[in-house]
CSV table of C-alpha atoms in Angstrom, one decimal:
chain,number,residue,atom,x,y,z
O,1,UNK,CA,66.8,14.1,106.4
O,2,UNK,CA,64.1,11.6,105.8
O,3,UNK,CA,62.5,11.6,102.4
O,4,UNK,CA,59.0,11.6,101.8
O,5,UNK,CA,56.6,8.4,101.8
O,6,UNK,CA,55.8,7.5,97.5
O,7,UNK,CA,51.9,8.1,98.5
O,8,UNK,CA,52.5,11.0,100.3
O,9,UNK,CA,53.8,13.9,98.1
O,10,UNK,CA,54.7,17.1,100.5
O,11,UNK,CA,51.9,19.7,99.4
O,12,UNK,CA,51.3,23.5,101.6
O,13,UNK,CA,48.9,23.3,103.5
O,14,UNK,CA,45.8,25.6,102.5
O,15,UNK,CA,43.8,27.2,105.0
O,16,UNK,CA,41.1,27.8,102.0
O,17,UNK,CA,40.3,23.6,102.6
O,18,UNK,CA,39.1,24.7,106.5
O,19,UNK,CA,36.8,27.4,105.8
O,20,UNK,CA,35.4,25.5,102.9
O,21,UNK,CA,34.5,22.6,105.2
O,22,UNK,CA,33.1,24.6,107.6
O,23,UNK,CA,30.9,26.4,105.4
O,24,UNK,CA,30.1,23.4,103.6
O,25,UNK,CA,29.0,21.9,107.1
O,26,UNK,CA,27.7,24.9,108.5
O,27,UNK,CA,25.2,24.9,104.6
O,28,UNK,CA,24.6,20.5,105.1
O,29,UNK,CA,23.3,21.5,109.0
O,30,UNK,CA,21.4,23.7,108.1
O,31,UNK,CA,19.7,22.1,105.2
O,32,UNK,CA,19.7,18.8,106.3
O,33,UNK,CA,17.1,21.1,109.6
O,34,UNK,CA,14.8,22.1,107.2
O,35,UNK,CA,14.3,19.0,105.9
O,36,UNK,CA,14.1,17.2,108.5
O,37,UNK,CA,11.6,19.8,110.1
O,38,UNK,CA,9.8,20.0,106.4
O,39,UNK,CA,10.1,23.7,106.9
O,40,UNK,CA,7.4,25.2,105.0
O,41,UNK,CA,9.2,27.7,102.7
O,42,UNK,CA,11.2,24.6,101.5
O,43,UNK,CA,8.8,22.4,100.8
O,44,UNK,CA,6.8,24.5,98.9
O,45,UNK,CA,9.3,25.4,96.8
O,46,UNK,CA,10.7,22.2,96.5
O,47,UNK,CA,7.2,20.9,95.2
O,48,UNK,CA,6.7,23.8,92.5
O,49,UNK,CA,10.3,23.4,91.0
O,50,UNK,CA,9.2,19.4,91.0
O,51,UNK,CA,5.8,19.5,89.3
O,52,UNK,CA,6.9,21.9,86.4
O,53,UNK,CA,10.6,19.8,85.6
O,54,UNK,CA,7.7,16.6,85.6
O,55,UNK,CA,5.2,18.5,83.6
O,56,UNK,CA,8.4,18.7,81.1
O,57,UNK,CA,9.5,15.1,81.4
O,58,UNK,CA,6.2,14.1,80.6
O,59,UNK,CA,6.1,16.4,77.0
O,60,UNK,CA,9.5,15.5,76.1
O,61,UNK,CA,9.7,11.3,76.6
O,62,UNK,CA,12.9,11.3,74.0
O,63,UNK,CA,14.9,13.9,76.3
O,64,UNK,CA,13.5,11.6,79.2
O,65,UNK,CA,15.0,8.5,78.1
O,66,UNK,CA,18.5,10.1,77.8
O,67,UNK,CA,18.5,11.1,81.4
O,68,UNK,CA,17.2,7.6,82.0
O,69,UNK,CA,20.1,6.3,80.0
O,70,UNK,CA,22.8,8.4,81.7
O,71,UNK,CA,21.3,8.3,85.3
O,72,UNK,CA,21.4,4.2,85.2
O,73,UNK,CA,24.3,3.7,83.0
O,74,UNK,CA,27.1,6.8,83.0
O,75,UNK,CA,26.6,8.2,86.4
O,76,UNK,CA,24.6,5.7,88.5
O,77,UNK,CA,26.3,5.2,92.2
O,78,UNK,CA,27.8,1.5,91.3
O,79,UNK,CA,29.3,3.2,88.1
O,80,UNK,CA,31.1,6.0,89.7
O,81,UNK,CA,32.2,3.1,92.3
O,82,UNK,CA,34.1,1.3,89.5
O,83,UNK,CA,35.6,4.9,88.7
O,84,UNK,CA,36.9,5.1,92.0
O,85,UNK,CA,37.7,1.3,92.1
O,86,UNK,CA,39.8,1.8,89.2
O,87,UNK,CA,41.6,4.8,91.0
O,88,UNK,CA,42.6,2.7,93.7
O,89,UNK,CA,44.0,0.1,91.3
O,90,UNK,CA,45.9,3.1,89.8
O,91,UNK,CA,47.3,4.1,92.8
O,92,UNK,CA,48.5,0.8,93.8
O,93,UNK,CA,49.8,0.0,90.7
O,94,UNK,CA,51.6,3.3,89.2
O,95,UNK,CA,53.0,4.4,92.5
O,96,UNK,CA,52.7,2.0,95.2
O,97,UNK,CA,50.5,4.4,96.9
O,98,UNK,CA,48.5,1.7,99.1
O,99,UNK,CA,48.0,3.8,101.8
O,100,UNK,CA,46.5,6.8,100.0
O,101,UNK,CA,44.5,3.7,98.1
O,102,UNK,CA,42.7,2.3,101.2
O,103,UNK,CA,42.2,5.9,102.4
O,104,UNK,CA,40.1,6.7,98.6
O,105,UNK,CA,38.5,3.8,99.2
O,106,UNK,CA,37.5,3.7,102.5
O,107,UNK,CA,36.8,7.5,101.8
O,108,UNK,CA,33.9,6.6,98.8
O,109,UNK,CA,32.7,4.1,101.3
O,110,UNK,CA,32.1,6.3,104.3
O,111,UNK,CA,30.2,8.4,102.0
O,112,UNK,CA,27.8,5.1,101.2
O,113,UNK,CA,27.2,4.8,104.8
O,114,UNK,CA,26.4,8.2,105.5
O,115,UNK,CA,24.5,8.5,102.6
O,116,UNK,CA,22.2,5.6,103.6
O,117,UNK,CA,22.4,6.2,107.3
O,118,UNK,CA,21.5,9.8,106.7
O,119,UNK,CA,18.4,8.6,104.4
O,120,UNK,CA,17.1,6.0,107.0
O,121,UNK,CA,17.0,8.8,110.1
O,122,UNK,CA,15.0,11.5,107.9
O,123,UNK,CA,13.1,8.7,105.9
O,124,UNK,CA,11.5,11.6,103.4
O,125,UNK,CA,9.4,10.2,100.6
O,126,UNK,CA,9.9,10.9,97.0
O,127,UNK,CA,7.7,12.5,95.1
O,128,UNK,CA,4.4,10.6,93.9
O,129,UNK,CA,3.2,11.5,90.7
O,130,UNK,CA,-0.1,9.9,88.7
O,131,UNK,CA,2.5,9.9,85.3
O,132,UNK,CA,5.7,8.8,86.7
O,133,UNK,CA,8.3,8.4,83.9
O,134,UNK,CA,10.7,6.5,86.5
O,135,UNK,CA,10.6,5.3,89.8
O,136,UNK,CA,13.5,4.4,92.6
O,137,UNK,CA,13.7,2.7,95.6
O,138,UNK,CA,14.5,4.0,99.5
O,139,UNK,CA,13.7,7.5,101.3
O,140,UNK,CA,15.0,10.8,98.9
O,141,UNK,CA,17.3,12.6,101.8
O,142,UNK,CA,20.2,13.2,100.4
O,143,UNK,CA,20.5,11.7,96.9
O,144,UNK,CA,22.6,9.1,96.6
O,145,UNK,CA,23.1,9.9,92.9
O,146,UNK,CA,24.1,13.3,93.7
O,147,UNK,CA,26.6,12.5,97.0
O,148,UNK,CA,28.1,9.5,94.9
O,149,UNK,CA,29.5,11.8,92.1
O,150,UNK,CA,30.6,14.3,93.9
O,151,UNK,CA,32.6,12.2,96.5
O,152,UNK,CA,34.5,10.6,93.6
O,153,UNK,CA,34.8,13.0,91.4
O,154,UNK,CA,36.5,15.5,94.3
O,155,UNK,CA,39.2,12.8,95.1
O,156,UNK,CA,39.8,12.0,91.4
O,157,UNK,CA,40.6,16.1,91.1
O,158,UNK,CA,42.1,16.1,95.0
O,159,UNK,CA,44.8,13.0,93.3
O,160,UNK,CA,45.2,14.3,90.4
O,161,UNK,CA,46.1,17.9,92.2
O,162,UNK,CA,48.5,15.7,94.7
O,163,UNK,CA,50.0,14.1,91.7
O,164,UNK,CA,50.9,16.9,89.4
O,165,UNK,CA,48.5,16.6,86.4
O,166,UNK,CA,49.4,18.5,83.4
O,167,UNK,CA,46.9,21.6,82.5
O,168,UNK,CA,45.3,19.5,79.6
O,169,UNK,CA,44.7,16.7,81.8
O,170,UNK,CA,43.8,18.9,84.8
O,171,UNK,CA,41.0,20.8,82.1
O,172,UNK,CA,39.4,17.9,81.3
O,173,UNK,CA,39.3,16.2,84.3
O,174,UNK,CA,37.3,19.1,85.5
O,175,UNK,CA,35.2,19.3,83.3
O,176,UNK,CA,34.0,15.7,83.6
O,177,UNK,CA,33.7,16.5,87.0
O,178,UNK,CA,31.4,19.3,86.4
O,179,UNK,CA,29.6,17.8,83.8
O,180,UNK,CA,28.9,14.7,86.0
O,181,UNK,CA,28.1,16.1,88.9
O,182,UNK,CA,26.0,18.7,87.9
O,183,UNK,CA,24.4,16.5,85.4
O,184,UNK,CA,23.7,13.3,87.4
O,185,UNK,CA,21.4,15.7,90.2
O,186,UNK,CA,19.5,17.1,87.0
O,187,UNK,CA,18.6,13.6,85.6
O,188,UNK,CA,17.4,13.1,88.9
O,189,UNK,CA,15.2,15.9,88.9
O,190,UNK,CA,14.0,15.4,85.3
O,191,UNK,CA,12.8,11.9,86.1
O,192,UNK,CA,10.9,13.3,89.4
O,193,UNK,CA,12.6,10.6,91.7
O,194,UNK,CA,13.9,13.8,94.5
O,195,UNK,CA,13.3,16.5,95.8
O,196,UNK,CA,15.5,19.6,94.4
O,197,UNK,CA,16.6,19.3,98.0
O,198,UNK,CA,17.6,16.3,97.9
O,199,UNK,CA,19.7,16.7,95.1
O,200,UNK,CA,21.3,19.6,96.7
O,201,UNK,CA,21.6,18.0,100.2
O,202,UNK,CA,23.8,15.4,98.1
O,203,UNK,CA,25.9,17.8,96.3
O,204,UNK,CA,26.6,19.1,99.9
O,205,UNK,CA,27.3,16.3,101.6
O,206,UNK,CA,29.6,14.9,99.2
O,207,UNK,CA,31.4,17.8,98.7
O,208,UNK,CA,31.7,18.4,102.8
O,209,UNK,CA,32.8,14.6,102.6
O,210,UNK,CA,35.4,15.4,100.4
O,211,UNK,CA,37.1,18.1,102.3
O,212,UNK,CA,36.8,16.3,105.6
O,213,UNK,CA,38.8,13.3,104.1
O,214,UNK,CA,41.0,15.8,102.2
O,215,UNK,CA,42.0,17.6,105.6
O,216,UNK,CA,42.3,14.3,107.8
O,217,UNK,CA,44.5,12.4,105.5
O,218,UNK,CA,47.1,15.9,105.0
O,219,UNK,CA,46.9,16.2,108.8
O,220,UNK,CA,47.6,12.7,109.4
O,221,UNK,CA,50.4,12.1,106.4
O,222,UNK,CA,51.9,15.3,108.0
O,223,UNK,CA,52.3,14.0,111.4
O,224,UNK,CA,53.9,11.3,110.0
């Protein structure tokens, strides 16, 4: 018998992880057509839900400044990069996982490269207002924001599921997770830098980057 690698914990396999990527991809195809087409149904309703969350931002410039605050500060993309950064250093350092390490890192930074790769090849513009409350720099499709958070927040939850987390732990974890994720794509709305598609086209991507990672390293620890 031959016991199992430290970074490798033997998990079942779940056949739930498959058909979640492949609705996830199926959902980021599909979305990532429209925009790319600016199909007509989606733009318009991406431009009402924009112009009335701006029309609120521009009423409420206290509320505004919080989502400022946490959009730059709490969940900007370098911020939940030193999350994960401090992941790796975890893994490396409580359990000696460094291949699992290099895979969450090299993970986070396939999702940069997509992120901006995908942005550069649809090269939609944000949304122009004559009262911005914010601005931000390169094309909108898919929010970096969005995708950032949800690719690090999946593998902190994906470790911490490897790794046995108590149900306290495992509660609040999740619940950051949520609160992040959720929260950093409606700063970005309130502040009228995307698209509502753009936020969700992020949310998707990330999460479809996530199980695709999640899947290859099982498969591949497996094997081994």
């Amino acid at each position: 018998m031959h016991p199992a690698p430290v970074d490798s914990p033997p998990r079942p396999r779940h056949p739930r992880l498959a058909r979640a990527t492949a609705v996830l991809a199926a959902l980021s195809a599909l979305l990532l057509i429209a925009v790319a087409t600016r199909w007509e149904p989606l733009m318009s309703l991406d431009g009402e839900l924009a112009r009335t969350v701006h029309r609120w931002a521009v009423d409420d410039p206290g509320l505004t400044q919080v989502n400022r605050v946490l959009t730059d500060w709490f969940w900007d993309p370098w911020a939940m990069r030193a999350l994960c950064a401090v992941v790796v250093v975890w893994l490396v350092w409580r359990h000696d996982a460094w291949w699992l390490a290099l895979w969450v890192a090299a993970t986070c930074a396939v999702g940069t490269l997509i992120q901006q790769g995908l942005k550069a090849a649809v090269g939609r513009d944000r949304p122009v207002w004559k009262d911005p409350v914010d601005s931000a720099h390169y094309a909108a499709f898919p929010s970096g924001h969005a995708m950032t958070a949800t690719v690090v927040w999946g593998l902190i939850l994906w470790l911490l599921r490897r790794h046995g987390a108590g149900r306290a732990l495992w509660r609040t974890a999740c619940t950051l997770a949520v609160v992040s994720v959720v929260g950093v794509g409606l700063t970005r709305l309130w502040l009228g830098v995307h698209w509502p598609s753009d936020v969700l086209g992020g949310w998707l991507l990330g999460a479809l980057t996530v199980t695709v990672s999640v899947t290859a390293y099982e498969r591949l620890t497996a094997s081994r």
